XYZ file of C-alpha atoms in Angstrom:
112
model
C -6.002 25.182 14.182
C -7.683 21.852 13.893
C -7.774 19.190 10.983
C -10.376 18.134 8.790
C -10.904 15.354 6.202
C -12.586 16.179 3.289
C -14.366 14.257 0.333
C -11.553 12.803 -0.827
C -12.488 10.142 1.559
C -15.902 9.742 0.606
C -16.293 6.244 -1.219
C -12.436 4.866 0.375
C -12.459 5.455 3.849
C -8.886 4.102 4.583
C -8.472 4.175 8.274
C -4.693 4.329 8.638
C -5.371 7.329 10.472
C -7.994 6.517 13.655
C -4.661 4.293 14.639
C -2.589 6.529 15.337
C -4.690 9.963 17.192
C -3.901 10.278 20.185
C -7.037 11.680 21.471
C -9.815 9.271 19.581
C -10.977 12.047 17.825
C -12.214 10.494 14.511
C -16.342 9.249 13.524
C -17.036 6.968 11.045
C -20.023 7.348 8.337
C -20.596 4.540 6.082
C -18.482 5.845 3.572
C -16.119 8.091 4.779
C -14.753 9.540 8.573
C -14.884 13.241 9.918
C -12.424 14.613 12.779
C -14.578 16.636 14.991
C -12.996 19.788 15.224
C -13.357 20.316 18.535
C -11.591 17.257 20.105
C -8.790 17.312 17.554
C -5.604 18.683 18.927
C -3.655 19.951 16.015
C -1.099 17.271 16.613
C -0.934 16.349 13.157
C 0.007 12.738 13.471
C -2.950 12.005 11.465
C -2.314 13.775 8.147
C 0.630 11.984 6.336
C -0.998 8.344 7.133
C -4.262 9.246 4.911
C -3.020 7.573 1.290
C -6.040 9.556 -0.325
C -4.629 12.917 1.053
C -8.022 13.885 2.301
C -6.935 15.181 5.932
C -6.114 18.884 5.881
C -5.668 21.289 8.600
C -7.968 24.046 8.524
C -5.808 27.105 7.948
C -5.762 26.418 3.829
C -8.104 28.285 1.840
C -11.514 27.446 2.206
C -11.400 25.364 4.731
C -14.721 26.912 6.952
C -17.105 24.821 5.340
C -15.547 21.308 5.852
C -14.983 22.384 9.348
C -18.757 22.604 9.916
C -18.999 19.728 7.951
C -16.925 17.797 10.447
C -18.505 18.787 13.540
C -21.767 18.253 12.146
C -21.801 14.606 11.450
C -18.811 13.924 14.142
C -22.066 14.809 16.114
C -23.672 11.862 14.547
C -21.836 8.914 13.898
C -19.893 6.670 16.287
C -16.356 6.804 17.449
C -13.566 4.555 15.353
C -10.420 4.098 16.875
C -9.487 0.903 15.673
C -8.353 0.476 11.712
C -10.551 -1.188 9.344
C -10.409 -2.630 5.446
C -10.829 0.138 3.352
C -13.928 0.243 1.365
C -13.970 -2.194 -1.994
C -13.689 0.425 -4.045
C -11.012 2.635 -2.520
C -8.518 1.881 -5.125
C -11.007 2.913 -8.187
C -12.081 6.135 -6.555
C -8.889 7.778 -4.911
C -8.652 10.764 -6.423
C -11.762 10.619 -8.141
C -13.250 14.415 -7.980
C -16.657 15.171 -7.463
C -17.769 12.541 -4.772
C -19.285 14.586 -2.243
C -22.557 14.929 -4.733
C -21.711 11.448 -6.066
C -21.332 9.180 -3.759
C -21.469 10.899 0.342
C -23.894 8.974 2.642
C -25.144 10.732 6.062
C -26.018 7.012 7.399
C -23.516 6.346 10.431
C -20.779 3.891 10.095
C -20.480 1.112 13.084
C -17.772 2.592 14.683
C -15.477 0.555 17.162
């Protein structure tokens, strides 16, 4: 099993989470963050500090595809282990659905 974060980060990108992993396993984007799936060691610690609820492990239903999606750009963007602001409108677009065709960005984050 490993953990994912989904698009409910896209457009909030709290960081509440890159705090407390162990293992530094989190990449920022510019508007969201991926686990890469393959550094990630199903500890868990990571998953009740999101407030938008977008880190899941990868044993619920249809799950494969953010997996990928993960370890594709986790491949891409820099390392964040240190928390950040969220985005300015975090607050406006938490549970907003839809935002992976709205709003996702492939451009890298700066990391750090």
């Amino acid at each position: 099993m490993t953990y994912i974060v989904n698009d409910s980060c896209i457009a909030c990108k709290y960081t509440d989470c890159v705090e407390v992993c162990p293992v530094d396993c989190f990449y920022e984007g510019e508007n969201m963050l991926v686990i890469h799936p393959d550094e990630c060691i199903d500890c868990g610690v990571c998953e009740p500090e999101c407030p938008a609820d977008a880190i899941r492990p990868d044993t619920e239903p249809d799950m494969e595809k953010w997996v990928e999606f993960n370890r594709k750009y986790s491949e891409l963007w820099p390392v964040i282990i240190t928390k950040k602001d969220p985005l300015p409108e975090a607050d406006e677009r938490d549970g907003e659905s839809g935002k992976l065709e709205k709003y996702f960005s492939e451009a890298p984050g700066e990391g750090g």
